[in-house]
Amino acid sequence: MFTLSSQLDVFLKRIASKCARGKDFGSFSPSMYDTAWLSMIEHPHDKANKWLFPESFDFMLRNQSEDGSWESYASQVDGILNTASALLSLQKHLKGCPDHPHRHDWTFRSLNAQVALGKLLRNWNVLSSEQVGFEILVMKHLCFLEHEGISFQFHGYDKLRALYDDKLKRLPLNSVLETRSTLCHSLESLIGHINFDQVSRWQEEDGSMLGSPSSTAAYLIHASVWDTKAETYLKKVLKFGTGYGNGSAPCAWPTSVFETAWAVTTLVAAGVPIREPEASTIGSFLEEALQRGGGKVGFSLTSLPDADDTAKTMIALQHFNNHIDIRPLIQAFETEDHFSTYSGERNPSFSANCNVLICILSQKNLSPYMSQITKATKFLCSKVVSGNVREKWHIHELYWMMLFSQAFGLLYDRVLDGTLNQEAFDPVLRNQIPLVSVKILVRTMHLQRNDGSWDGICETTAYAVLTLSWLFRLPWCRQIFSEEIMSRIHNGKRFLHSHRDRWAIGNYLWIEKTTYASNILAESYCLAAVFVSIDVHAQCQLGAFHPFTSGLLDPSLRAMRKAKELLRRVPLFCGVSPQVLNAAEFLACHELNNLHEHRLEIFPRTGMGEDRYLTFIPLTWMACDILQGGPMCHSVLREMTFLSMLNYQLDEYMEIVIENKFKGDLNAVKRVIYELCSGIDKTSLKENGDNRDGHAGTSASVQHGDSELLKDIEATLRKYVGCILQHPKVLSRPLRERANLASELQTFLLAHVTHAKDNHRFFGRHTASPGSRAISSDAARSTRRCALPVQWTNPGRTFYSWVRSTSADHTSCPFSWAFFNCLIAETCGSIYATAATSYVAEDVGRHLASLCRMYNDYGSISRDRDEGNLNSINFPEFHLDLGDMESDADIETAVRNVKEELMSIAEYERRALNAAVAELAAQLGKGQLLNAVRLFVNVTDLYGQIYVVKDIATRKQ
């Protein structure tokens, strides 16, 4: 086998040779979809041989699967489009050749294909598909087949139809007649909508319709005059494409500029030198392409220019020491808040914006481009933070993470060398840069397999190795994961070295109408990954000042470190790698600063003790997310940390202000709560369990002072309720989910009032009796630590009933569960999508709330006794075996037994929770939604585990 250097030389010579010949080339994999379209072209003159490309039809037949379908390369849409287009070709052949000797075989194949396509459609999750234009292409093929007498019914049809109709409303179909646009790449989707004779003027020099064999085939079929240039183009595709005459066609051809520019920039970014004469040959080819396009270029010498290929070509030419003017790139593709791939593009490409940013940051003088740098950086960060990265051109998250890491590695380098001033970025953006880079680092490492690979694929493994090498340049990433990054890079390279024979075999990772593979791109990424080096000595610089992280140098770091040490002691994080909690600590410190900025927005904190929980809140969310590999977007984590803080503050407020200071009838507070939470659907709350006291509507005795306090209470609770029910993510959800959230929020707030009444009943009764074991909170602090818990002799309900209702509702878990669903629904899906998942999800929430309450009570027995709060162990069920005890030893044993019994019941609840989560997991299947469910469960459970170790709630002053 060649040495690595020899393999690199051969690779570069091969590309240079293609560039030197001046002929079109491309290495995209065969596409069954495009091949099927070529097979449907009838010969214009030869009636004996009806079809222009019978070899394409033969190739199609040879590749039909046993189940009647054609291959699904990497997505459901692939299989649907491949099978639908091939089935359409079969029907055309059956109709056009009624006496063909293979007619029976074709009929059998057609019937099998119909069954297979029906199955593919029934199993298709329409709304999860993201390939560009899939709604138009699939719908049109279903219409074509219906015209042939074949129709399909499937549960996602209405959703597909709605997407199709919406796309047609927004898609100016006639624009393809007026200007050269990307619609020329998919003319088959416009059959029946345009006159094909009128699009011939947009034909490329090579005879194609924007480099698409299927679009060119559709044009050739539906134009009234035979186009010999288009025919010649398609013959060249079959001869020089990767099929080399076997009848197959790729999804795009030629792709000479795209593959050359991508290969060169990938290698040079990894520090691989490109020497003469290859450098001059490749540079001349790319320079000519750029000049022909007036400073812009597309995926081939004559194709429609785009930002992606233009940026990559400019980066490559800069490496070859060419002076490049990047203004045409900016002028053509800059929009108000991002860069578009093509002019008039509706949905921006994440990777294209990465490449544009890399191109700009590669300039020696950045001062003319500060607004563009800020714009692209803000766009990229906002997409990652919101979890709204929708990469149009690649199916794997590692691809965009690699480009993002490269862009931000360069950004940091330019700030560090003084070329770029970090003050040019607003504080929010400066805060986001380290956050999202650490999240990507965690995610990348989490996806690595035990064999050192990512997905067992060389190409994706190369993406990951390059991602880690760029992130290693960021000091905050090195500080947390220095040795682990180096170890994972080493293991990834080891996998690549052991599979060198697979480097030049592309994988179906790239997105066109269907996904495709590129041998040139696959080999270039593998070569770059094995040659890339990291500066191991950079870790010596960790004590120095670093841009973007200076805001963390404050006392909050010390408090967070203490909280982190406590987390090491709970079961969920026992034995977990220290780097997990170190990364969580880093992210949590950033969020803690955010909480401090907003901690007084709703609730006053007069009369409150130190809010120790504030440090734990961001740490719990970040730690549980990182434990799963960091899949949750940061915006959801931020929203949930803020809600968690508000819930702690609400608990304090209800205890201090409503329970202790408000002397009027608590039913007045309940009326306020009913009013605040009934705005979504005033009838639904009463129908779903309005349990007002019979006299709630009567005028309660409220003194003047309490009347003023009641106004303050209403104003404060109004802000709290509005913050939740008027949240944009909540308002975007269906009425059923919004009404459920309002109902759960109302139940939560009413549970606090009910709990306050229970406290008054229980502790008021016992403190009135001098002989009672229950004592005032002031006196309690002077008594022995192991005082026997007081029994509530007549609670009016069992412990089971209380812990499943008022007590569980009081934890905020059920309503937070509903709110969490609103936050994740757009990116992960809704847990309330079906009746079954709705039922089980609510069961999960109830078990989780009861478990958390018992854990909380286990850890807060002392504080509850001191402050006059009802605790689980005050219920009669825990006093059945307690008699008169005089000695401290007896009392201490009795208290220990009571706590053990409470923990035993909690573990029973845990088993029920685990069973409910397992059932929900079975219904949801693997994916983002299940990850989100596990995150919420883990965080809520973690708080209970923390309370067992240490009570972190605020004590009353």
Short mmCIF file of N, CA, C and O in Angstrom, two decimals, residues 575-681:
data_model
loop_
_atom_site.label_atom_id
_atom_site.label_comp_id
_atom_site.label_asym_id
_atom_site.label_seq_id
_atom_site.Cartn_x
_atom_site.Cartn_y
_atom_site.Cartn_z
N GLY A 575 -19.34 8.15 39.78
CA GLY A 575 -18.51 7.41 38.83
C GLY A 575 -18.45 8.01 37.44
O GLY A 575 -17.79 7.46 36.55
N VAL A 576 -19.13 9.16 37.22
CA VAL A 576 -19.09 9.81 35.92
C VAL A 576 -17.75 10.51 35.73
O VAL A 576 -17.15 11.01 36.68
N SER A 577 -17.27 10.57 34.51
CA SER A 577 -16.00 11.23 34.19
C SER A 577 -15.99 12.66 34.72
O SER A 577 -16.97 13.39 34.56
N PRO A 578 -14.90 13.08 35.36
CA PRO A 578 -14.82 14.45 35.89
C PRO A 578 -15.05 15.51 34.82
O PRO A 578 -15.57 16.59 35.12
N GLN A 579 -14.67 15.20 33.56
CA GLN A 579 -14.85 16.20 32.51
C GLN A 579 -16.30 16.55 32.26
O GLN A 579 -16.63 17.66 31.83
N VAL A 580 -17.21 15.59 32.53
CA VAL A 580 -18.64 15.86 32.34
C VAL A 580 -19.07 17.00 33.25
O VAL A 580 -19.72 17.97 32.82
N LEU A 581 -18.71 16.90 34.52
CA LEU A 581 -19.10 17.94 35.47
C LEU A 581 -18.27 19.21 35.26
O LEU A 581 -18.75 20.31 35.54
N ASN A 582 -17.05 19.08 34.78
CA ASN A 582 -16.25 20.28 34.49
C ASN A 582 -16.89 21.08 33.35
O ASN A 582 -16.95 22.31 33.41
N ALA A 583 -17.35 20.38 32.33
CA ALA A 583 -18.03 21.07 31.23
C ALA A 583 -19.33 21.69 31.70
O ALA A 583 -19.68 22.82 31.33
N ALA A 584 -20.06 20.94 32.54
CA ALA A 584 -21.31 21.48 33.09
C ALA A 584 -21.04 22.71 33.93
O ALA A 584 -21.80 23.69 33.89
N GLU A 585 -19.97 22.68 34.70
CA GLU A 585 -19.59 23.83 35.52
C GLU A 585 -19.33 25.06 34.66
O GLU A 585 -19.79 26.16 34.96
N PHE A 586 -18.60 24.86 33.56
CA PHE A 586 -18.28 25.98 32.66
C PHE A 586 -19.56 26.59 32.09
O PHE A 586 -19.76 27.81 32.11
N LEU A 587 -20.44 25.75 31.57
CA LEU A 587 -21.69 26.24 30.98
C LEU A 587 -22.59 26.87 32.03
O LEU A 587 -23.24 27.89 31.79
N ALA A 588 -22.63 26.24 33.21
CA ALA A 588 -23.49 26.73 34.28
C ALA A 588 -23.05 28.10 34.78
O ALA A 588 -23.89 28.93 35.16
N CYS A 589 -21.75 28.35 34.80
CA CYS A 589 -21.26 29.67 35.24
C CYS A 589 -21.77 30.77 34.32
O CYS A 589 -22.13 31.86 34.77
N HIS A 590 -21.78 30.49 33.02
CA HIS A 590 -22.33 31.47 32.09
C HIS A 590 -23.81 31.71 32.37
O HIS A 590 -24.29 32.85 32.38
N GLU A 591 -24.55 30.63 32.61
CA GLU A 591 -25.98 30.77 32.87
C GLU A 591 -26.26 31.41 34.22
O GLU A 591 -27.26 32.10 34.39
N LEU A 592 -25.38 31.17 35.18
CA LEU A 592 -25.58 31.78 36.50
C LEU A 592 -25.52 33.30 36.39
O LEU A 592 -26.29 34.01 37.04
N ASN A 593 -24.61 33.80 35.57
CA ASN A 593 -24.57 35.25 35.34
C ASN A 593 -25.89 35.74 34.78
O ASN A 593 -26.39 36.81 35.15
N ASN A 594 -26.47 34.97 33.88
CA ASN A 594 -27.76 35.35 33.30
C ASN A 594 -28.87 35.35 34.35
O ASN A 594 -29.71 36.25 34.38
N LEU A 595 -28.86 34.34 35.23
CA LEU A 595 -29.87 34.29 36.29
C LEU A 595 -29.74 35.47 37.24
O LEU A 595 -30.74 36.06 37.68
N HIS A 596 -28.51 35.84 37.58
CA HIS A 596 -28.30 36.98 38.48
C HIS A 596 -28.87 38.26 37.87
O HIS A 596 -29.40 39.12 38.58
N GLU A 597 -28.75 38.38 36.55
CA GLU A 597 -29.26 39.58 35.88
C GLU A 597 -30.78 39.67 35.95
O GLU A 597 -31.34 40.76 35.94
N HIS A 598 -31.45 38.51 36.04
CA HIS A 598 -32.91 38.50 35.94
C HIS A 598 -33.59 38.03 37.22
O HIS A 598 -34.82 37.86 37.23
N ARG A 599 -32.86 37.84 38.29
CA ARG A 599 -33.44 37.20 39.48
C ARG A 599 -34.50 38.03 40.18
O ARG A 599 -35.33 37.50 40.94
N LEU A 600 -34.53 39.35 39.96
CA LEU A 600 -35.51 40.19 40.64
C LEU A 600 -36.58 40.72 39.69
O LEU A 600 -37.30 41.66 40.01
N GLU A 601 -36.72 40.10 38.52
CA GLU A 601 -37.68 40.59 37.54
C GLU A 601 -39.13 40.40 37.99
O GLU A 601 -39.99 41.19 37.63
N ILE A 602 -39.40 39.36 38.75
CA ILE A 602 -40.79 39.06 39.12
C ILE A 602 -41.01 39.07 40.62
O ILE A 602 -41.90 39.75 41.12
N PHE A 603 -40.21 38.35 41.36
CA PHE A 603 -40.45 38.18 42.79
C PHE A 603 -39.49 39.04 43.62
O PHE A 603 -38.27 39.03 43.36
N PRO A 604 -40.01 39.75 44.61
CA PRO A 604 -39.13 40.46 45.55
C PRO A 604 -38.47 39.45 46.48
O PRO A 604 -38.98 38.35 46.68
N ARG A 605 -37.33 39.82 47.02
CA ARG A 605 -36.62 38.88 47.89
C ARG A 605 -36.39 39.44 49.28
O ARG A 605 -35.50 39.00 50.01
N THR A 606 -37.21 40.41 49.67
CA THR A 606 -37.10 40.94 51.03
C THR A 606 -37.55 39.87 52.02
O THR A 606 -38.54 39.18 51.82
N GLY A 607 -36.78 39.73 53.08
CA GLY A 607 -37.11 38.74 54.10
C GLY A 607 -36.69 37.34 53.75
O GLY A 607 -37.03 36.39 54.46
N MET A 608 -35.97 37.17 52.65
CA MET A 608 -35.53 35.84 52.23
C MET A 608 -34.08 35.63 52.65
O MET A 608 -33.28 36.57 52.70
N GLY A 609 -33.72 34.39 52.87
CA GLY A 609 -32.33 34.06 53.14
C GLY A 609 -31.55 33.97 51.85
O GLY A 609 -32.04 34.30 50.77
N GLU A 610 -30.33 33.49 51.95
CA GLU A 610 -29.49 33.35 50.76
C GLU A 610 -30.08 32.31 49.82
O GLU A 610 -30.47 31.21 50.23
N ASP A 611 -30.18 32.67 48.54
CA ASP A 611 -30.75 31.73 47.56
C ASP A 611 -29.68 30.78 47.05
O ASP A 611 -29.17 30.89 45.93
N ARG A 612 -29.35 29.80 47.91
CA ARG A 612 -28.30 28.84 47.57
C ARG A 612 -28.64 27.99 46.35
O ARG A 612 -27.76 27.52 45.64
N TYR A 613 -29.92 27.82 46.12
CA TYR A 613 -30.37 27.01 45.00
C TYR A 613 -29.96 27.62 43.66
O TYR A 613 -29.89 26.94 42.64
N LEU A 614 -29.71 28.93 43.64
CA LEU A 614 -29.42 29.61 42.38
C LEU A 614 -28.20 29.01 41.69
O LEU A 614 -28.16 28.91 40.46
N THR A 615 -27.22 28.60 42.46
CA THR A 615 -26.02 28.00 41.88
C THR A 615 -26.32 26.61 41.32
O THR A 615 -25.78 26.22 40.28
N PHE A 616 -27.20 25.88 41.98
CA PHE A 616 -27.48 24.51 41.57
C PHE A 616 -28.32 24.45 40.30
O PHE A 616 -28.19 23.51 39.52
N ILE A 617 -29.19 25.43 40.09
CA ILE A 617 -30.15 25.34 38.99
C ILE A 617 -29.48 25.17 37.64
O ILE A 617 -29.75 24.20 36.91
N PRO A 618 -28.59 26.09 37.22
CA PRO A 618 -27.98 25.88 35.90
C PRO A 618 -27.08 24.64 35.86
O PRO A 618 -26.98 23.98 34.82
N LEU A 619 -26.47 24.31 36.99
CA LEU A 619 -25.57 23.15 37.01
C LEU A 619 -26.35 21.86 36.78
O LEU A 619 -25.89 20.96 36.07
N THR A 620 -27.53 21.74 37.38
CA THR A 620 -28.31 20.51 37.21
C THR A 620 -28.73 20.31 35.76
O THR A 620 -28.64 19.20 35.22
N TRP A 621 -29.20 21.38 35.13
CA TRP A 621 -29.64 21.26 33.74
C TRP A 621 -28.48 20.98 32.81
O TRP A 621 -28.56 20.12 31.92
N MET A 622 -27.38 21.71 32.99
CA MET A 622 -26.23 21.50 32.10
C MET A 622 -25.61 20.12 32.32
O MET A 622 -25.24 19.44 31.35
N ALA A 623 -25.51 19.69 33.57
CA ALA A 623 -24.89 18.40 33.85
C ALA A 623 -25.71 17.25 33.27
O ALA A 623 -25.16 16.31 32.68
N CYS A 624 -27.03 17.30 33.42
CA CYS A 624 -27.87 16.22 32.89
C CYS A 624 -27.85 16.21 31.36
O CYS A 624 -27.90 15.14 30.74
N ASP A 625 -27.78 17.38 30.76
CA ASP A 625 -27.71 17.44 29.30
C ASP A 625 -26.39 16.86 28.80
O ASP A 625 -26.36 16.06 27.86
N ILE A 626 -25.29 17.23 29.43
CA ILE A 626 -23.97 16.74 29.01
C ILE A 626 -23.85 15.24 29.27
O ILE A 626 -23.21 14.52 28.51
N LEU A 627 -24.51 14.76 30.31
CA LEU A 627 -24.50 13.33 30.60
C LEU A 627 -25.06 12.53 29.42
O LEU A 627 -24.65 11.40 29.16
N GLN A 628 -25.99 13.12 28.69
CA GLN A 628 -26.58 12.49 27.51
C GLN A 628 -25.84 12.85 26.23
O GLN A 628 -26.26 12.45 25.14
N GLY A 629 -24.78 13.61 26.33
CA GLY A 629 -24.04 14.01 25.13
C GLY A 629 -24.41 15.36 24.60
O GLY A 629 -24.06 15.71 23.47
N GLY A 630 -25.13 16.16 25.38
CA GLY A 630 -25.45 17.53 24.99
C GLY A 630 -26.39 17.69 23.83
O GLY A 630 -26.20 18.59 23.01
N PRO A 631 -27.45 16.86 23.70
CA PRO A 631 -28.32 16.99 22.53
C PRO A 631 -29.32 18.15 22.61
O PRO A 631 -29.83 18.59 21.58
N MET A 632 -29.61 18.64 23.81
CA MET A 632 -30.64 19.66 23.95
C MET A 632 -30.09 21.04 23.58
O MET A 632 -29.00 21.40 23.99
N CYS A 633 -30.86 21.78 22.80
CA CYS A 633 -30.41 23.11 22.39
C CYS A 633 -30.34 24.03 23.62
O CYS A 633 -31.09 23.87 24.59
N HIS A 634 -29.43 24.99 23.55
CA HIS A 634 -29.14 25.81 24.73
C HIS A 634 -30.31 26.72 25.08
O HIS A 634 -30.50 27.05 26.25
N SER A 635 -31.08 27.12 24.11
CA SER A 635 -32.20 28.02 24.41
C SER A 635 -33.22 27.34 25.32
O SER A 635 -33.77 27.98 26.23
N VAL A 636 -33.46 26.05 25.12
CA VAL A 636 -34.38 25.31 26.00
C VAL A 636 -33.79 25.19 27.40
O VAL A 636 -34.48 25.38 28.40
N LEU A 637 -32.49 24.89 27.47
CA LEU A 637 -31.83 24.80 28.78
C LEU A 637 -31.91 26.14 29.51
O LEU A 637 -32.16 26.18 30.72
N ARG A 638 -31.71 27.22 28.78
CA ARG A 638 -31.78 28.55 29.41
C ARG A 638 -33.19 28.84 29.90
O ARG A 638 -33.38 29.35 31.01
N GLU A 639 -34.19 28.52 29.10
CA GLU A 639 -35.58 28.77 29.51
C GLU A 639 -35.93 27.95 30.74
O GLU A 639 -36.62 28.43 31.65
N MET A 640 -35.45 26.70 30.79
CA MET A 640 -35.79 25.85 31.92
C MET A 640 -35.03 26.24 33.18
O MET A 640 -35.55 26.09 34.30
N THR A 641 -33.81 26.74 33.03
CA THR A 641 -33.11 27.24 34.23
C THR A 641 -33.82 28.45 34.78
O THR A 641 -33.95 28.61 36.00
N PHE A 642 -34.30 29.31 33.90
CA PHE A 642 -35.03 30.50 34.35
C PHE A 642 -36.34 30.10 35.03
O PHE A 642 -36.69 30.62 36.10
N LEU A 643 -37.06 29.14 34.44
CA LEU A 643 -38.31 28.68 35.06
C LEU A 643 -38.03 28.03 36.41
O LEU A 643 -38.78 28.25 37.37
N SER A 644 -36.96 27.26 36.49
CA SER A 644 -36.62 26.61 37.76
C SER A 644 -36.36 27.65 38.84
O SER A 644 -36.78 27.49 39.99
N MET A 645 -35.66 28.72 38.48
CA MET A 645 -35.43 29.80 39.44
C MET A 645 -36.75 30.42 39.87
O MET A 645 -36.99 30.65 41.06
N LEU A 646 -37.63 30.69 38.91
CA LEU A 646 -38.93 31.29 39.24
C LEU A 646 -39.73 30.38 40.16
O LEU A 646 -40.42 30.85 41.07
N ASN A 647 -39.66 29.07 39.94
CA ASN A 647 -40.42 28.14 40.77
C ASN A 647 -39.91 28.11 42.21
O ASN A 647 -40.69 28.01 43.16
N TYR A 648 -38.59 28.16 42.36
CA TYR A 648 -38.03 28.29 43.71
C TYR A 648 -38.50 29.59 44.35
O TYR A 648 -38.88 29.63 45.53
N GLN A 649 -38.45 30.66 43.59
CA GLN A 649 -38.85 31.96 44.12
C GLN A 649 -40.34 32.00 44.45
O GLN A 649 -40.75 32.61 45.44
N LEU A 650 -41.14 31.34 43.61
CA LEU A 650 -42.58 31.25 43.89
C LEU A 650 -42.83 30.52 45.20
O LEU A 650 -43.66 30.93 46.02
N ASP A 651 -42.09 29.44 45.41
CA ASP A 651 -42.23 28.67 46.64
C ASP A 651 -41.90 29.54 47.86
O ASP A 651 -42.62 29.53 48.86
N GLU A 652 -40.81 30.31 47.74
CA GLU A 652 -40.44 31.22 48.83
C GLU A 652 -41.53 32.27 49.04
O GLU A 652 -41.92 32.57 50.18
N TYR A 653 -42.01 32.81 47.96
CA TYR A 653 -43.00 33.90 48.02
C TYR A 653 -44.29 33.40 48.67
O TYR A 653 -44.88 34.10 49.52
N MET A 654 -44.74 32.23 48.28
CA MET A 654 -45.98 31.69 48.85
C MET A 654 -45.83 31.43 50.35
O MET A 654 -46.76 31.65 51.12
N GLU A 655 -44.65 30.97 50.77
CA GLU A 655 -44.43 30.70 52.19
C GLU A 655 -44.31 31.99 53.00
O GLU A 655 -44.95 32.14 54.04
N ILE A 656 -43.50 32.92 52.52
CA ILE A 656 -43.21 34.14 53.29
C ILE A 656 -44.35 35.13 53.23
O ILE A 656 -44.80 35.65 54.26
N VAL A 657 -44.85 35.39 52.04
CA VAL A 657 -45.84 36.46 51.87
C VAL A 657 -47.26 35.96 52.09
O VAL A 657 -48.02 36.52 52.89
N ILE A 658 -47.63 34.89 51.41
CA ILE A 658 -49.03 34.45 51.47
C ILE A 658 -49.31 33.64 52.73
O ILE A 658 -50.32 33.88 53.42
N GLU A 659 -48.43 32.72 53.07
CA GLU A 659 -48.70 31.87 54.23
C GLU A 659 -48.46 32.60 55.55
O GLU A 659 -49.22 32.43 56.49
N ASN A 660 -47.42 33.43 55.62
CA ASN A 660 -47.05 34.04 56.90
C ASN A 660 -47.54 35.47 57.07
O ASN A 660 -47.95 35.86 58.15
N LYS A 661 -47.50 36.28 56.01
CA LYS A 661 -47.84 37.70 56.14
C LYS A 661 -49.30 37.98 55.88
O LYS A 661 -49.90 38.87 56.50
N PHE A 662 -49.90 37.27 54.95
CA PHE A 662 -51.29 37.54 54.60
C PHE A 662 -52.20 36.94 55.65
O PHE A 662 -52.22 35.72 55.85
N LYS A 663 -52.98 37.79 56.32
CA LYS A 663 -53.81 37.33 57.43
C LYS A 663 -55.27 37.14 57.04
O LYS A 663 -56.07 36.70 57.86
N GLY A 664 -55.61 37.53 55.82
CA GLY A 664 -57.00 37.39 55.40
C GLY A 664 -57.35 35.97 55.01
O GLY A 664 -56.57 35.04 55.18
N ASP A 665 -58.55 35.83 54.45
CA ASP A 665 -59.02 34.52 53.99
C ASP A 665 -58.23 34.11 52.76
O ASP A 665 -58.21 34.83 51.76
N LEU A 666 -57.60 32.94 52.83
CA LEU A 666 -56.79 32.49 51.70
C LEU A 666 -57.63 32.21 50.46
O LEU A 666 -57.10 32.10 49.35
N ASN A 667 -58.95 32.12 50.61
CA ASN A 667 -59.80 31.95 49.43
C ASN A 667 -59.72 33.16 48.50
O ASN A 667 -59.96 33.05 47.30
N ALA A 668 -59.38 34.32 49.06
CA ALA A 668 -59.19 35.51 48.23
C ALA A 668 -58.01 35.31 47.29
O ALA A 668 -58.04 35.71 46.13
N VAL A 669 -56.97 34.67 47.78
CA VAL A 669 -55.81 34.38 46.94
C VAL A 669 -56.19 33.34 45.89
O VAL A 669 -55.76 33.43 44.73
N LYS A 670 -57.01 32.37 46.27
CA LYS A 670 -57.43 31.35 45.31
C LYS A 670 -58.23 31.98 44.17
O LYS A 670 -58.05 31.61 43.01
N ARG A 671 -59.07 32.99 44.50
CA ARG A 671 -59.83 33.65 43.44
C ARG A 671 -58.91 34.37 42.46
O ARG A 671 -59.14 34.37 41.25
N VAL A 672 -57.84 34.96 42.99
CA VAL A 672 -56.85 35.60 42.12
C VAL A 672 -56.24 34.57 41.17
O VAL A 672 -56.09 34.81 39.97
N ILE A 673 -55.90 33.41 41.71
CA ILE A 673 -55.27 32.36 40.90
C ILE A 673 -56.22 31.87 39.82
O ILE A 673 -55.82 31.70 38.65
N TYR A 674 -57.49 31.65 40.18
CA TYR A 674 -58.46 31.22 39.18
C TYR A 674 -58.54 32.20 38.03
O TYR A 674 -58.57 31.84 36.86
N GLU A 675 -58.58 33.47 38.37
CA GLU A 675 -58.73 34.51 37.35
C GLU A 675 -57.50 34.56 36.45
O GLU A 675 -57.61 34.66 35.22
N LEU A 676 -56.32 34.48 37.03
CA LEU A 676 -55.08 34.60 36.25
C LEU A 676 -54.87 33.44 35.30
O LEU A 676 -54.30 33.61 34.23
N CYS A 677 -55.32 32.26 35.69
CA CYS A 677 -55.03 31.06 34.90
C CYS A 677 -56.16 30.65 33.97
O CYS A 677 -56.04 29.64 33.26
N SER A 678 -57.25 31.40 33.95
CA SER A 678 -58.40 30.98 33.15
C SER A 678 -58.52 31.74 31.85
O SER A 678 -59.52 31.62 31.16
N GLY A 679 -57.50 32.49 31.47
CA GLY A 679 -57.59 33.31 30.27
C GLY A 679 -57.58 32.52 28.97
O GLY A 679 -58.12 32.96 27.97
N ILE A 680 -56.95 31.35 28.96
CA ILE A 680 -56.84 30.59 27.71
C ILE A 680 -58.18 30.02 27.29
O ILE A 680 -58.60 30.12 26.16
N ASP A 681 -58.85 29.41 28.22
CA ASP A 681 -60.16 28.81 27.92
C ASP A 681 -60.94 28.78 29.22
O ASP A 681 -60.78 27.91 30.04
#
